[in-house]
Amino acid sequence: MVAPRRHTASLSELPEPEHVDLAETLRRSVRSLAEAFRPDGLNIGMNLGAAAGAGVVDHLHWHVVPRWAGDTNFMAAVAEVRVMPQHLLETYDRLRAAFDWLE
């Protein structure tokens, strides 16, 4: 997930410097996930507003989901089903190293 530090629900009213920072963080996150997991593709999405599926109405964020050919579609991202091909601690270790640039 890529999110601004301050809570806001309006992407269109986000000040330009914050939007530029978020866009750069999103770009670097995509690169980090690609290097860490070597997925076949990525889904990037945002839900703005309750009608669009936003779980927290006064907050915006991008979902970045690595995808592989033949995977189980969005089950692990949106359904009540969890598919775990890797232990969470192993995933954490790979992500922690890939996102060292955030410090």
PDB file of N, CA and C in Angstrom, residues 3-4 7 10 12-13 18 26 35-36 41 45 50 53 59 81-82 84:
ATOM      1  N   ALA A   3       0.449   5.299   0.689  1.00  0.00           N
ATOM      2  CA  ALA A   3      -0.521   6.257   1.224  1.00  0.00           C
ATOM      3  C   ALA A   3       0.178   7.531   1.671  1.00  0.00           C
ATOM      4  N   PRO A   4      -0.539   8.654   1.608  1.00  0.00           N
ATOM      5  CA  PRO A   4       0.038   9.886   2.161  1.00  0.00           C
ATOM      6  C   PRO A   4       0.087   9.800   3.679  1.00  0.00           C
ATOM      7  N   HIS A   7      -4.191  12.142   6.634  1.00  0.00           N
ATOM      8  CA  HIS A   7      -5.454  11.546   6.200  1.00  0.00           C
ATOM      9  C   HIS A   7      -6.205  12.522   5.311  1.00  0.00           C
ATOM     10  N   SER A  10      -9.358  13.089  -0.691  1.00  0.00           N
ATOM     11  CA  SER A  10      -9.461  13.756  -1.980  1.00  0.00           C
ATOM     12  C   SER A  10      -8.136  13.730  -2.732  1.00  0.00           C
ATOM     13  N   SER A  12      -7.882  14.712  -5.829  1.00  0.00           N
ATOM     14  CA  SER A  12      -7.847  15.929  -6.642  1.00  0.00           C
ATOM     15  C   SER A  12      -7.424  17.158  -5.845  1.00  0.00           C
ATOM     16  N   GLU A  13      -7.595  17.142  -4.545  1.00  0.00           N
ATOM     17  CA  GLU A  13      -7.209  18.287  -3.719  1.00  0.00           C
ATOM     18  C   GLU A  13      -5.861  18.092  -3.031  1.00  0.00           C
ATOM     19  N   GLU A  18       2.849  16.903  -2.538  1.00  0.00           N
ATOM     20  CA  GLU A  18       2.489  15.619  -1.929  1.00  0.00           C
ATOM     21  C   GLU A  18       2.165  14.589  -3.005  1.00  0.00           C
ATOM     22  N   LEU A  26       5.162   5.465  -5.270  1.00  0.00           N
ATOM     23  CA  LEU A  26       4.479   4.389  -5.991  1.00  0.00           C
ATOM     24  C   LEU A  26       5.407   3.784  -7.041  1.00  0.00           C
ATOM     25  N   GLU A  35      11.596  -6.357  -8.180  1.00  0.00           N
ATOM     26  CA  GLU A  35      12.911  -6.924  -7.892  1.00  0.00           C
ATOM     27  C   GLU A  35      12.836  -8.016  -6.827  1.00  0.00           C
ATOM     28  N   ALA A  36      11.988  -7.821  -5.818  1.00  0.00           N
ATOM     29  CA  ALA A  36      11.904  -8.774  -4.711  1.00  0.00           C
ATOM     30  C   ALA A  36      11.183 -10.061  -5.083  1.00  0.00           C
ATOM     31  N   GLY A  41       3.333  -9.622 -13.482  1.00  0.00           N
ATOM     32  CA  GLY A  41       2.656  -8.346 -13.648  1.00  0.00           C
ATOM     33  C   GLY A  41       2.283  -7.776 -12.295  1.00  0.00           C
ATOM     34  N   GLY A  45      -4.191  -0.091  -7.879  1.00  0.00           N
ATOM     35  CA  GLY A  45      -5.545   0.442  -7.850  1.00  0.00           C
ATOM     36  C   GLY A  45      -5.819   1.288  -6.628  1.00  0.00           C
ATOM     37  N   ALA A  50     -16.903   5.580  -0.485  1.00  0.00           N
ATOM     38  CA  ALA A  50     -17.567   4.357  -0.023  1.00  0.00           C
ATOM     39  C   ALA A  50     -18.197   3.586  -1.178  1.00  0.00           C
ATOM     40  N   GLY A  53     -15.847   1.318  -2.856  1.00  0.00           N
ATOM     41  CA  GLY A  53     -15.261   0.241  -2.068  1.00  0.00           C
ATOM     42  C   GLY A  53     -14.208   0.667  -1.073  1.00  0.00           C
ATOM     43  N   HIS A  59      -9.646   8.455   3.803  1.00  0.00           N
ATOM     44  CA  HIS A  59      -8.255   8.064   3.602  1.00  0.00           C
ATOM     45  C   HIS A  59      -8.083   7.538   2.183  1.00  0.00           C
ATOM     46  N   VAL A  81     -10.859 -15.227   1.341  1.00  0.00           N
ATOM     47  CA  VAL A  81     -10.004 -16.402   1.143  1.00  0.00           C
ATOM     48  C   VAL A  81      -8.569 -15.922   1.104  1.00  0.00           C
ATOM     49  N   ARG A  82      -7.679 -16.660   1.754  1.00  0.00           N
ATOM     50  CA  ARG A  82      -6.267 -16.305   1.728  1.00  0.00           C
ATOM     51  C   ARG A  82      -5.476 -17.463   1.137  1.00  0.00           C
ATOM     52  N   MET A  84      -1.688 -18.633   0.608  1.00  0.00           N
ATOM     53  CA  MET A  84      -0.364 -18.304   1.102  1.00  0.00           C
ATOM     54  C   MET A  84       0.683 -19.253   0.535  1.00  0.00           C
TER      55      MET A  84
END
